[in-house]
Amino acid sequence: MSHGPLDDDAVESYREAGAVLVEAMNEARSMVEPGRSQLEVAEWVEDFVRESGAGLAFPVNLSVDAEASHATPSRDDETEFGEEMVCLDVGVHVDGYIADAAVTVDHTGSVELVEAAEMALEAAIDEAGPGVEVGVVGKAIEDVIRGYGYTPVLNLSGHGVERYDAHTGPNVPNRGVDRSVELQPGQAVAIEPFATDGRGKVGEGTDEEIFELERDKSVRDRRARQVLEEIREFDDLPFAARWLPDDRAGMALRRLKQANVIKGYPVLKEADDALVSQAEHTLLITDDGVEVTTAGIHGFDD
Ligand code: CO
């Protein structure tokens, strides 16, 4: 995919998506507290985004303790937050232009683990710019997290976003690998350091609540066909099973997955079952630097 300079409408849409995200995030983070329903928080954010006239780039991720990513409540989920570490990851789009950002809310007393991810993100933003190798950004992330005595999650990385595509190149590693790919003006990039006191590797869990249309082709089963029609409304972006209109969708989703029409995003969990923190911003790479479209959610933003 080639990148020219972004046109003004695209830049404006990226900024609008970021502004909606920041407003939602700053309210939602204060809702994440012991005894509160996870589903209530997820739906509050998702309703807020839709009522703002924006769209969801993916379902609200509420990844708890050793979970790093891809966890979202199921339909009628009654799980409440406890004394936990919660990574709150939100994706908003305006006209397909995506803002992706995350904060960690800590109720475990592990303030430094949260700070490690945030300071790593700040260092990465300071380093990023046109012509900068992604490995150099990764090294900045790794150095900060190791400086705190923690380990970056090595098999998760930041990523580009493009119109109606929440996950594309360039890959921005969370460690100092020797990678000569350079950031280019016109790219939008989500940088997301994860820090852990475990070994720094995530594996796939069994829970799966987030899916994405992969290959739109006809299916025999009538119910699966109806569900596929509903899935087409999600603009090829990831969606939550609970967004489908009723709970009979479960079997249809399994059929669509078997037929490779959709793919699932299993919850990613730290291999040692250790706590994971996350901090994320979306940046536009400009001709002479970067513009953070989601500024205003981390302490270092101002
Ligand atoms: Co994100």
PDB file of C-alpha atoms and ligand atoms in Angstrom:
ATOM      1  CA  MET A   1       0.000   0.000   0.000  1.00  0.00           C
ATOM      2  CA  SER A   2       1.479   3.345  -0.980  1.00  0.00           C
ATOM      3  CA  HIS A   3       1.254   6.432   1.175  1.00  0.00           C
ATOM      4  CA  GLY A   4       0.984   9.889  -0.208  1.00  0.00           C
ATOM      5  CA  PRO A   5       0.569  12.852   2.051  1.00  0.00           C
ATOM      6  CA  LEU A   6      -2.828  12.720   3.734  1.00  0.00           C
ATOM      7  CA  ASP A   7      -5.476  14.987   2.246  1.00  0.00           C
ATOM      8  CA  ASP A   8      -7.130  17.536   4.506  1.00  0.00           C
ATOM      9  CA  ASP A   9     -10.395  15.599   4.822  1.00  0.00           C
ATOM     10  CA  ALA A  10      -8.556  12.501   5.971  1.00  0.00           C
ATOM     11  CA  VAL A  11      -6.566  14.455   8.556  1.00  0.00           C
ATOM     12  CA  GLU A  12      -9.762  16.111   9.796  1.00  0.00           C
ATOM     13  CA  SER A  13     -11.462  12.714  10.133  1.00  0.00           C
ATOM     14  CA  TYR A  14      -8.486  11.260  12.023  1.00  0.00           C
ATOM     15  CA  ARG A  15      -8.660  14.221  14.410  1.00  0.00           C
ATOM     16  CA  GLU A  16     -12.416  13.891  14.914  1.00  0.00           C
ATOM     17  CA  ALA A  17     -12.081  10.173  15.651  1.00  0.00           C
ATOM     18  CA  GLY A  18      -9.363  10.973  18.175  1.00  0.00           C
ATOM     19  CA  ALA A  19     -11.434  13.641  19.896  1.00  0.00           C
ATOM     20  CA  VAL A  20     -14.435  11.320  20.326  1.00  0.00           C
ATOM     21  CA  LEU A  21     -12.158   8.589  21.643  1.00  0.00           C
ATOM     22  CA  VAL A  22     -10.507  10.879  24.200  1.00  0.00           C
ATOM     23  CA  GLU A  23     -13.853  12.052  25.545  1.00  0.00           C
ATOM     24  CA  ALA A  24     -15.150   8.476  25.837  1.00  0.00           C
ATOM     25  CA  MET A  25     -11.942   7.173  27.389  1.00  0.00           C
ATOM     26  CA  ASN A  26     -11.682   9.801  30.076  1.00  0.00           C
ATOM     27  CA  GLU A  27     -15.187   9.071  31.286  1.00  0.00           C
ATOM     28  CA  ALA A  28     -14.904   5.298  30.915  1.00  0.00           C
ATOM     29  CA  ARG A  29     -11.656   4.966  32.832  1.00  0.00           C
ATOM     30  CA  SER A  30     -13.324   6.366  35.949  1.00  0.00           C
ATOM     31  CA  MET A  31     -16.126   3.811  35.557  1.00  0.00           C
ATOM     32  CA  VAL A  32     -13.674   0.895  35.779  1.00  0.00           C
ATOM     33  CA  GLU A  33     -13.871   0.090  39.488  1.00  0.00           C
ATOM     34  CA  PRO A  34     -14.556  -2.946  41.664  1.00  0.00           C
ATOM     35  CA  GLY A  35     -18.207  -3.946  41.669  1.00  0.00           C
ATOM     36  CA  ARG A  36     -19.069  -2.257  38.372  1.00  0.00           C
ATOM     37  CA  SER A  37     -20.321  -4.405  35.499  1.00  0.00           C
ATOM     38  CA  GLN A  38     -17.879  -4.865  32.611  1.00  0.00           C
ATOM     39  CA  LEU A  39     -20.723  -4.955  30.130  1.00  0.00           C
ATOM     40  CA  GLU A  40     -22.065  -1.652  31.416  1.00  0.00           C
ATOM     41  CA  VAL A  41     -18.720   0.067  30.801  1.00  0.00           C
ATOM     42  CA  ALA A  42     -18.254  -1.472  27.350  1.00  0.00           C
ATOM     43  CA  GLU A  43     -21.772  -0.523  26.268  1.00  0.00           C
ATOM     44  CA  TRP A  44     -21.465   2.967  27.710  1.00  0.00           C
ATOM     45  CA  VAL A  45     -18.385   3.618  25.558  1.00  0.00           C
ATOM     46  CA  GLU A  46     -19.891   2.041  22.463  1.00  0.00           C
ATOM     47  CA  ASP A  47     -23.149   4.001  22.832  1.00  0.00           C
ATOM     48  CA  PHE A  48     -21.230   7.233  23.407  1.00  0.00           C
ATOM     49  CA  VAL A  49     -19.199   6.708  20.229  1.00  0.00           C
ATOM     50  CA  ARG A  50     -22.272   5.930  18.121  1.00  0.00           C
ATOM     51  CA  GLU A  51     -24.241   8.853  19.566  1.00  0.00           C
ATOM     52  CA  SER A  52     -21.319  11.131  18.695  1.00  0.00           C
ATOM     53  CA  GLY A  53     -21.889  10.213  15.064  1.00  0.00           C
ATOM     54  CA  ALA A  54     -18.669   8.191  14.878  1.00  0.00           C
ATOM     55  CA  GLY A  55     -18.249   4.455  14.412  1.00  0.00           C
ATOM     56  CA  LEU A  56     -16.458   1.729  16.336  1.00  0.00           C
ATOM     57  CA  ALA A  57     -13.218   0.527  14.772  1.00  0.00           C
ATOM     58  CA  PHE A  58     -13.478  -2.566  17.014  1.00  0.00           C
ATOM     59  CA  PRO A  59     -15.387  -3.591  20.156  1.00  0.00           C
ATOM     60  CA  VAL A  60     -14.252  -2.083  23.459  1.00  0.00           C
ATOM     61  CA  ASN A  61     -11.473  -4.304  24.839  1.00  0.00           C
ATOM     62  CA  LEU A  62     -11.482  -4.840  28.606  1.00  0.00           C
ATOM     63  CA  SER A  63      -8.514  -7.098  29.245  1.00  0.00           C
ATOM     64  CA  VAL A  64      -8.138  -8.043  32.890  1.00  0.00           C
ATOM     65  CA  ASP A  65      -4.943  -8.963  34.820  1.00  0.00           C
ATOM     66  CA  ALA A  66      -2.976 -11.465  32.686  1.00  0.00           C
ATOM     67  CA  GLU A  67      -5.139 -10.762  29.661  1.00  0.00           C
ATOM     68  CA  ALA A  68      -3.409  -8.387  27.254  1.00  0.00           C
ATOM     69  CA  SER A  69      -5.904  -7.955  24.468  1.00  0.00           C
ATOM     70  CA  HIS A  70      -9.076  -9.067  22.640  1.00  0.00           C
ATOM     71  CA  ALA A  71     -11.265  -9.556  25.700  1.00  0.00           C
ATOM     72  CA  THR A  72     -14.731  -8.024  25.520  1.00  0.00           C
ATOM     73  CA  PRO A  73     -17.898  -8.899  27.440  1.00  0.00           C
ATOM     74  CA  SER A  74     -20.269 -11.495  26.014  1.00  0.00           C
ATOM     75  CA  ARG A  75     -23.993 -10.923  25.588  1.00  0.00           C
ATOM     76  CA  ASP A  76     -25.714 -10.593  28.983  1.00  0.00           C
ATOM     77  CA  ASP A  77     -22.292 -10.861  30.643  1.00  0.00           C
ATOM     78  CA  GLU A  78     -22.630 -10.314  34.406  1.00  0.00           C
ATOM     79  CA  THR A  79     -18.906 -10.153  35.202  1.00  0.00           C
ATOM     80  CA  GLU A  80     -17.983  -7.329  37.552  1.00  0.00           C
ATOM     81  CA  PHE A  81     -14.598  -5.678  37.888  1.00  0.00           C
ATOM     82  CA  GLY A  82     -12.638  -6.686  40.978  1.00  0.00           C
ATOM     83  CA  GLU A  83      -9.329  -5.566  42.486  1.00  0.00           C
ATOM     84  CA  GLU A  84      -7.758  -5.956  39.066  1.00  0.00           C
ATOM     85  CA  MET A  85      -5.547  -4.434  36.423  1.00  0.00           C
ATOM     86  CA  VAL A  86      -7.671  -3.528  33.406  1.00  0.00           C
ATOM     87  CA  CYS A  87      -6.400  -2.551  29.947  1.00  0.00           C
ATOM     88  CA  LEU A  88      -9.097  -0.425  28.337  1.00  0.00           C
ATOM     89  CA  ASP A  89      -8.516  -0.313  24.576  1.00  0.00           C
ATOM     90  CA  VAL A  90     -10.889   1.679  22.367  1.00  0.00           C
ATOM     91  CA  GLY A  91     -11.106   2.114  18.586  1.00  0.00           C
ATOM     92  CA  VAL A  92     -13.161   4.853  16.933  1.00  0.00           C
ATOM     93  CA  HIS A  93     -13.515   5.758  13.276  1.00  0.00           C
ATOM     94  CA  VAL A  94     -14.891   8.717  11.372  1.00  0.00           C
ATOM     95  CA  ASP A  95     -15.541   7.926   7.725  1.00  0.00           C
ATOM     96  CA  GLY A  96     -13.233   4.912   8.147  1.00  0.00           C
ATOM     97  CA  TYR A  97     -10.317   6.918   9.574  1.00  0.00           C
ATOM     98  CA  ILE A  98      -9.316   5.251  12.816  1.00  0.00           C
ATOM     99  CA  ALA A  99      -8.165   6.347  16.269  1.00  0.00           C
ATOM    100  CA  ASP A 100      -6.910   3.520  18.503  1.00  0.00           C
ATOM    101  CA  ALA A 101      -5.806   4.164  22.086  1.00  0.00           C
ATOM    102  CA  ALA A 102      -5.551   2.427  25.423  1.00  0.00           C
ATOM    103  CA  VAL A 103      -5.091   3.181  29.100  1.00  0.00           C
ATOM    104  CA  THR A 104      -4.580   0.847  32.040  1.00  0.00           C
ATOM    105  CA  VAL A 105      -6.686   1.216  35.170  1.00  0.00           C
ATOM    106  CA  ASP A 106      -5.042  -0.370  38.177  1.00  0.00           C
ATOM    107  CA  HIS A 107      -6.787  -1.615  41.305  1.00  0.00           C
ATOM    108  CA  THR A 108      -4.001  -4.027  42.305  1.00  0.00           C
ATOM    109  CA  GLY A 109      -1.502  -1.537  43.694  1.00  0.00           C
ATOM    110  CA  SER A 110       0.947  -2.036  40.779  1.00  0.00           C
ATOM    111  CA  VAL A 111       1.329   1.624  39.918  1.00  0.00           C
ATOM    112  CA  GLU A 112       4.838   1.176  38.501  1.00  0.00           C
ATOM    113  CA  LEU A 113       3.750  -1.445  36.002  1.00  0.00           C
ATOM    114  CA  VAL A 114       1.229   1.027  34.589  1.00  0.00           C
ATOM    115  CA  GLU A 115       3.802   3.809  34.620  1.00  0.00           C
ATOM    116  CA  ALA A 116       6.315   1.621  32.740  1.00  0.00           C
ATOM    117  CA  ALA A 117       3.942   1.226  29.776  1.00  0.00           C
ATOM    118  CA  GLU A 118       3.022   4.925  29.807  1.00  0.00           C
ATOM    119  CA  MET A 119       6.613   6.138  29.950  1.00  0.00           C
ATOM    120  CA  ALA A 120       7.565   3.661  27.212  1.00  0.00           C
ATOM    121  CA  LEU A 121       4.817   5.141  25.037  1.00  0.00           C
ATOM    122  CA  GLU A 122       6.031   8.653  25.721  1.00  0.00           C
ATOM    123  CA  ALA A 123       9.600   7.656  24.788  1.00  0.00           C
ATOM    124  CA  ALA A 124       8.342   5.983  21.598  1.00  0.00           C
ATOM    125  CA  ILE A 125       6.444   9.118  20.561  1.00  0.00           C
ATOM    126  CA  ASP A 126       9.536  11.242  21.212  1.00  0.00           C
ATOM    127  CA  GLU A 127      11.509   8.911  18.953  1.00  0.00           C
ATOM    128  CA  ALA A 128       8.938   8.503  16.143  1.00  0.00           C
ATOM    129  CA  GLY A 129       8.945  10.587  12.974  1.00  0.00           C
ATOM    130  CA  PRO A 130       9.359  10.354   9.203  1.00  0.00           C
ATOM    131  CA  GLY A 131      12.332   8.236   8.188  1.00  0.00           C
ATOM    132  CA  VAL A 132      12.726   6.695  11.660  1.00  0.00           C
ATOM    133  CA  GLU A 133      13.219   2.922  11.669  1.00  0.00           C
ATOM    134  CA  VAL A 134      10.527   1.035  13.571  1.00  0.00           C
ATOM    135  CA  GLY A 135      13.242  -0.917  15.417  1.00  0.00           C
ATOM    136  CA  VAL A 136      14.532   2.351  16.866  1.00  0.00           C
ATOM    137  CA  VAL A 137      11.059   3.093  18.245  1.00  0.00           C
ATOM    138  CA  GLY A 138      10.926  -0.461  19.593  1.00  0.00           C
ATOM    139  CA  LYS A 139      14.253  -0.016  21.335  1.00  0.00           C
ATOM    140  CA  ALA A 140      12.987   3.114  23.091  1.00  0.00           C
ATOM    141  CA  ILE A 141      10.007   1.105  24.347  1.00  0.00           C
ATOM    142  CA  GLU A 142      12.093  -1.848  25.517  1.00  0.00           C
ATOM    143  CA  ASP A 143      14.706   0.307  27.265  1.00  0.00           C
ATOM    144  CA  VAL A 144      12.097   2.142  29.343  1.00  0.00           C
ATOM    145  CA  ILE A 145      10.197  -0.991  30.358  1.00  0.00           C
ATOM    146  CA  ARG A 146      13.365  -2.922  31.262  1.00  0.00           C
ATOM    147  CA  GLY A 147      14.544   0.150  33.163  1.00  0.00           C
ATOM    148  CA  TYR A 148      11.552  -0.356  35.453  1.00  0.00           C
ATOM    149  CA  GLY A 149      12.580  -3.991  35.938  1.00  0.00           C
ATOM    150  CA  TYR A 150       9.724  -5.325  33.795  1.00  0.00           C
ATOM    151  CA  THR A 151       9.553  -7.062  30.422  1.00  0.00           C
ATOM    152  CA  PRO A 152       7.793  -5.762  27.316  1.00  0.00           C
ATOM    153  CA  VAL A 153       5.316  -8.191  25.773  1.00  0.00           C
ATOM    154  CA  LEU A 154       7.582  -9.217  22.923  1.00  0.00           C
ATOM    155  CA  ASN A 155       5.058 -10.901  20.639  1.00  0.00           C
ATOM    156  CA  LEU A 156       2.615  -7.988  20.542  1.00  0.00           C
ATOM    157  CA  SER A 157       3.365  -4.890  18.522  1.00  0.00           C
ATOM    158  CA  GLY A 158       2.029  -1.584  17.341  1.00  0.00           C
ATOM    159  CA  HIS A 159       0.610  -1.356  13.855  1.00  0.00           C
ATOM    160  CA  GLY A 160      -0.503   0.953  11.110  1.00  0.00           C
ATOM    161  CA  VAL A 161      -4.163   1.811  10.580  1.00  0.00           C
ATOM    162  CA  GLU A 162      -5.665   2.608   7.208  1.00  0.00           C
ATOM    163  CA  ARG A 163      -9.134   3.517   6.098  1.00  0.00           C
ATOM    164  CA  TYR A 164     -11.498   0.782   7.382  1.00  0.00           C
ATOM    165  CA  ASP A 165      -8.485  -1.344   8.314  1.00  0.00           C
ATOM    166  CA  ALA A 166      -7.687  -1.398  12.032  1.00  0.00           C
ATOM    167  CA  HIS A 167      -4.553  -3.501  11.694  1.00  0.00           C
ATOM    168  CA  THR A 168      -2.037  -3.059   8.907  1.00  0.00           C
ATOM    169  CA  GLY A 169       1.643  -2.254   8.321  1.00  0.00           C
ATOM    170  CA  PRO A 170       4.019  -0.987   9.490  1.00  0.00           C
ATOM    171  CA  ASN A 171       4.592  -3.260  12.429  1.00  0.00           C
ATOM    172  CA  VAL A 172       6.093  -1.348  15.376  1.00  0.00           C
ATOM    173  CA  PRO A 173       7.824  -3.847  17.682  1.00  0.00           C
ATOM    174  CA  ASN A 174       7.937  -3.462  21.449  1.00  0.00           C
ATOM    175  CA  ARG A 175      11.648  -4.272  21.481  1.00  0.00           C
ATOM    176  CA  GLY A 176      14.827  -3.158  19.821  1.00  0.00           C
ATOM    177  CA  VAL A 177      14.902  -5.570  16.906  1.00  0.00           C
ATOM    178  CA  ASP A 178      17.044  -4.671  13.923  1.00  0.00           C
ATOM    179  CA  ARG A 179      14.293  -3.709  11.524  1.00  0.00           C
ATOM    180  CA  SER A 180      15.034  -1.221   8.780  1.00  0.00           C
ATOM    181  CA  VAL A 181      11.423  -0.431   7.869  1.00  0.00           C
ATOM    182  CA  GLU A 182      11.003   3.335   8.176  1.00  0.00           C
ATOM    183  CA  LEU A 183       7.952   5.331   9.214  1.00  0.00           C
ATOM    184  CA  GLN A 184       6.617   7.348   6.272  1.00  0.00           C
ATOM    185  CA  PRO A 185       4.785  10.673   6.092  1.00  0.00           C
ATOM    186  CA  GLY A 186       1.079  10.039   5.564  1.00  0.00           C
ATOM    187  CA  GLN A 187       0.974   6.932   7.716  1.00  0.00           C
ATOM    188  CA  ALA A 188      -1.258   6.596  10.761  1.00  0.00           C
ATOM    189  CA  VAL A 189       0.341   4.355  13.360  1.00  0.00           C
ATOM    190  CA  ALA A 190      -0.945   2.964  16.664  1.00  0.00           C
ATOM    191  CA  ILE A 191       1.956   2.483  19.081  1.00  0.00           C
ATOM    192  CA  GLU A 192       1.130   0.240  22.020  1.00  0.00           C
ATOM    193  CA  PRO A 193       3.728  -0.865  24.562  1.00  0.00           C
ATOM    194  CA  PHE A 194       2.663  -3.668  26.912  1.00  0.00           C
ATOM    195  CA  ALA A 195       4.619  -4.264  30.135  1.00  0.00           C
ATOM    196  CA  THR A 196       4.507  -7.330  32.371  1.00  0.00           C
ATOM    197  CA  ASP A 197       6.233  -8.898  35.349  1.00  0.00           C
ATOM    198  CA  GLY A 198       6.030 -12.268  33.577  1.00  0.00           C
ATOM    199  CA  ARG A 199       8.197 -13.592  30.745  1.00  0.00           C
ATOM    200  CA  GLY A 200       6.696 -11.213  28.178  1.00  0.00           C
ATOM    201  CA  LYS A 201       4.911 -13.590  25.875  1.00  0.00           C
ATOM    202  CA  VAL A 202       1.183 -13.892  25.235  1.00  0.00           C
ATOM    203  CA  GLY A 203      -0.635 -16.980  24.052  1.00  0.00           C
ATOM    204  CA  GLU A 204      -4.173 -17.546  22.803  1.00  0.00           C
ATOM    205  CA  GLY A 205      -6.802 -18.330  25.418  1.00  0.00           C
ATOM    206  CA  THR A 206     -10.041 -20.173  24.751  1.00  0.00           C
ATOM    207  CA  ASP A 207     -12.476 -17.274  25.015  1.00  0.00           C
ATOM    208  CA  GLU A 208     -13.427 -15.616  21.758  1.00  0.00           C
ATOM    209  CA  GLU A 209     -15.948 -12.793  21.571  1.00  0.00           C
ATOM    210  CA  ILE A 210     -14.453 -10.682  18.760  1.00  0.00           C
ATOM    211  CA  PHE A 211     -14.690 -11.671  15.090  1.00  0.00           C
ATOM    212  CA  GLU A 212     -14.042 -10.169  11.671  1.00  0.00           C
ATOM    213  CA  LEU A 213     -15.307 -10.867   8.179  1.00  0.00           C
ATOM    214  CA  GLU A 214     -12.526 -12.580   6.295  1.00  0.00           C
ATOM    215  CA  ARG A 215     -13.853 -13.933   3.007  1.00  0.00           C
ATOM    216  CA  ASP A 216     -17.351 -12.926   1.997  1.00  0.00           C
ATOM    217  CA  LYS A 217     -18.764 -15.953   0.184  1.00  0.00           C
ATOM    218  CA  SER A 218     -22.118 -17.646   0.034  1.00  0.00           C
ATOM    219  CA  VAL A 219     -23.049 -20.143   2.722  1.00  0.00           C
ATOM    220  CA  ARG A 220     -25.681 -22.851   2.609  1.00  0.00           C
ATOM    221  CA  ASP A 221     -27.082 -22.618   6.099  1.00  0.00           C
ATOM    222  CA  ARG A 222     -29.995 -20.197   6.211  1.00  0.00           C
ATOM    223  CA  ARG A 223     -29.330 -18.854   9.700  1.00  0.00           C
ATOM    224  CA  ALA A 224     -25.626 -18.383   8.909  1.00  0.00           C
ATOM    225  CA  ARG A 225     -26.637 -16.491   5.775  1.00  0.00           C
ATOM    226  CA  GLN A 226     -28.818 -14.121   7.805  1.00  0.00           C
ATOM    227  CA  VAL A 227     -26.041 -13.519  10.322  1.00  0.00           C
ATOM    228  CA  LEU A 228     -23.580 -12.897   7.480  1.00  0.00           C
ATOM    229  CA  GLU A 229     -25.898 -10.181   6.188  1.00  0.00           C
ATOM    230  CA  GLU A 230     -25.768  -8.517   9.596  1.00  0.00           C
ATOM    231  CA  ILE A 231     -21.987  -8.876   9.709  1.00  0.00           C
ATOM    232  CA  ARG A 232     -21.652  -6.988   6.419  1.00  0.00           C
ATOM    233  CA  GLU A 233     -22.912  -3.881   8.269  1.00  0.00           C
ATOM    234  CA  PHE A 234     -19.663  -3.783  10.265  1.00  0.00           C
ATOM    235  CA  ASP A 235     -17.615  -2.463   7.307  1.00  0.00           C
ATOM    236  CA  ASP A 236     -15.022  -5.283   7.417  1.00  0.00           C
ATOM    237  CA  LEU A 237     -13.970  -4.101  10.894  1.00  0.00           C
ATOM    238  CA  PRO A 238     -13.821  -6.389  13.950  1.00  0.00           C
ATOM    239  CA  PHE A 239     -17.152  -6.852  15.760  1.00  0.00           C
ATOM    240  CA  ALA A 240     -18.397  -8.389  19.022  1.00  0.00           C
ATOM    241  CA  ALA A 241     -20.690 -11.420  19.074  1.00  0.00           C
ATOM    242  CA  ARG A 242     -22.970  -9.421  21.386  1.00  0.00           C
ATOM    243  CA  TRP A 243     -23.513  -6.798  18.627  1.00  0.00           C
ATOM    244  CA  LEU A 244     -25.566  -9.316  16.670  1.00  0.00           C
ATOM    245  CA  PRO A 245     -29.272  -8.949  17.321  1.00  0.00           C
ATOM    246  CA  ASP A 246     -29.953 -12.159  19.240  1.00  0.00           C
ATOM    247  CA  ASP A 247     -28.264 -15.022  21.005  1.00  0.00           C
ATOM    248  CA  ARG A 248     -29.110 -17.575  18.327  1.00  0.00           C
ATOM    249  CA  ALA A 249     -26.125 -16.118  16.472  1.00  0.00           C
ATOM    250  CA  GLY A 250     -23.660 -18.370  18.349  1.00  0.00           C
ATOM    251  CA  MET A 251     -24.159 -21.444  16.176  1.00  0.00           C
ATOM    252  CA  ALA A 252     -24.153 -19.339  13.023  1.00  0.00           C
ATOM    253  CA  LEU A 253     -20.853 -17.750  14.045  1.00  0.00           C
ATOM    254  CA  ARG A 254     -19.320 -21.197  14.532  1.00  0.00           C
ATOM    255  CA  ARG A 255     -20.536 -22.264  11.073  1.00  0.00           C
ATOM    256  CA  LEU A 256     -19.150 -19.094   9.459  1.00  0.00           C
ATOM    257  CA  LYS A 257     -15.838 -19.655  11.165  1.00  0.00           C
ATOM    258  CA  GLN A 258     -15.629 -23.267  10.007  1.00  0.00           C
ATOM    259  CA  ALA A 259     -16.279 -22.034   6.459  1.00  0.00           C
ATOM    260  CA  ASN A 260     -13.487 -19.424   6.831  1.00  0.00           C
ATOM    261  CA  VAL A 261     -15.968 -16.631   6.178  1.00  0.00           C
ATOM    262  CA  ILE A 262     -15.077 -15.009   9.507  1.00  0.00           C
ATOM    263  CA  LYS A 263     -12.067 -15.271  11.756  1.00  0.00           C
ATOM    264  CA  GLY A 264     -12.004 -15.017  15.534  1.00  0.00           C
ATOM    265  CA  TYR A 265      -9.709 -13.098  17.845  1.00  0.00           C
ATOM    266  CA  PRO A 266      -9.039 -15.308  20.862  1.00  0.00           C
ATOM    267  CA  VAL A 267      -8.225 -13.504  24.097  1.00  0.00           C
ATOM    268  CA  LEU A 268      -4.454 -13.074  24.424  1.00  0.00           C
ATOM    269  CA  LYS A 269      -3.024 -13.956  27.827  1.00  0.00           C
ATOM    270  CA  GLU A 270       0.419 -13.639  29.370  1.00  0.00           C
ATOM    271  CA  ALA A 271       2.108 -17.062  29.402  1.00  0.00           C
ATOM    272  CA  ASP A 272       3.081 -16.876  33.099  1.00  0.00           C
ATOM    273  CA  ASP A 273      -0.377 -15.583  34.030  1.00  0.00           C
ATOM    274  CA  ALA A 274       1.361 -12.362  35.099  1.00  0.00           C
ATOM    275  CA  LEU A 275      -0.170  -8.896  35.160  1.00  0.00           C
ATOM    276  CA  VAL A 276      -0.050  -6.926  31.891  1.00  0.00           C
ATOM    277  CA  SER A 277      -0.305  -3.151  31.490  1.00  0.00           C
ATOM    278  CA  GLN A 278      -0.784  -1.275  28.210  1.00  0.00           C
ATOM    279  CA  ALA A 279      -0.584   2.292  26.946  1.00  0.00           C
ATOM    280  CA  GLU A 280      -1.483   3.291  23.394  1.00  0.00           C
ATOM    281  CA  HIS A 281      -1.824   6.338  21.171  1.00  0.00           C
ATOM    282  CA  THR A 282      -2.471   6.845  17.468  1.00  0.00           C
ATOM    283  CA  LEU A 283       0.004   9.090  15.626  1.00  0.00           C
ATOM    284  CA  LEU A 284      -0.052  10.666  12.206  1.00  0.00           C
ATOM    285  CA  ILE A 285       3.414  10.710  10.686  1.00  0.00           C
ATOM    286  CA  THR A 286       3.803  14.155   9.112  1.00  0.00           C
ATOM    287  CA  ASP A 287       6.554  15.598   6.910  1.00  0.00           C
ATOM    288  CA  ASP A 288       8.421  16.973   9.886  1.00  0.00           C
ATOM    289  CA  GLY A 289       7.270  15.025  12.933  1.00  0.00           C
ATOM    290  CA  VAL A 290       4.167  13.398  14.394  1.00  0.00           C
ATOM    291  CA  GLU A 291       0.687  14.459  15.452  1.00  0.00           C
ATOM    292  CA  VAL A 292      -0.901  12.439  18.277  1.00  0.00           C
ATOM    293  CA  THR A 293      -4.612  12.238  17.413  1.00  0.00           C
ATOM    294  CA  THR A 294      -5.594  10.708  20.767  1.00  0.00           C
ATOM    295  CA  ALA A 295      -3.707  13.129  23.051  1.00  0.00           C
ATOM    296  CA  GLY A 296      -5.368  13.889  26.372  1.00  0.00           C
ATOM    297  CA  ILE A 297      -5.715  10.449  27.959  1.00  0.00           C
ATOM    298  CA  HIS A 298      -2.267   9.962  29.485  1.00  0.00           C
ATOM    299  CA  GLY A 299      -0.566  12.061  32.152  1.00  0.00           C
ATOM    300  CA  PHE A 300       2.353  12.894  29.866  1.00  0.00           C
ATOM    301  CA  ASP A 301       0.051  14.284  27.165  1.00  0.00           C
ATOM    302  CA  ASP A 302       0.000  17.794  28.555  1.00  0.00           C
TER     303      ASP A 302
HETATM  304 CO    CO B   1      -5.696  -0.404  20.636  1.00  0.00          CO
END
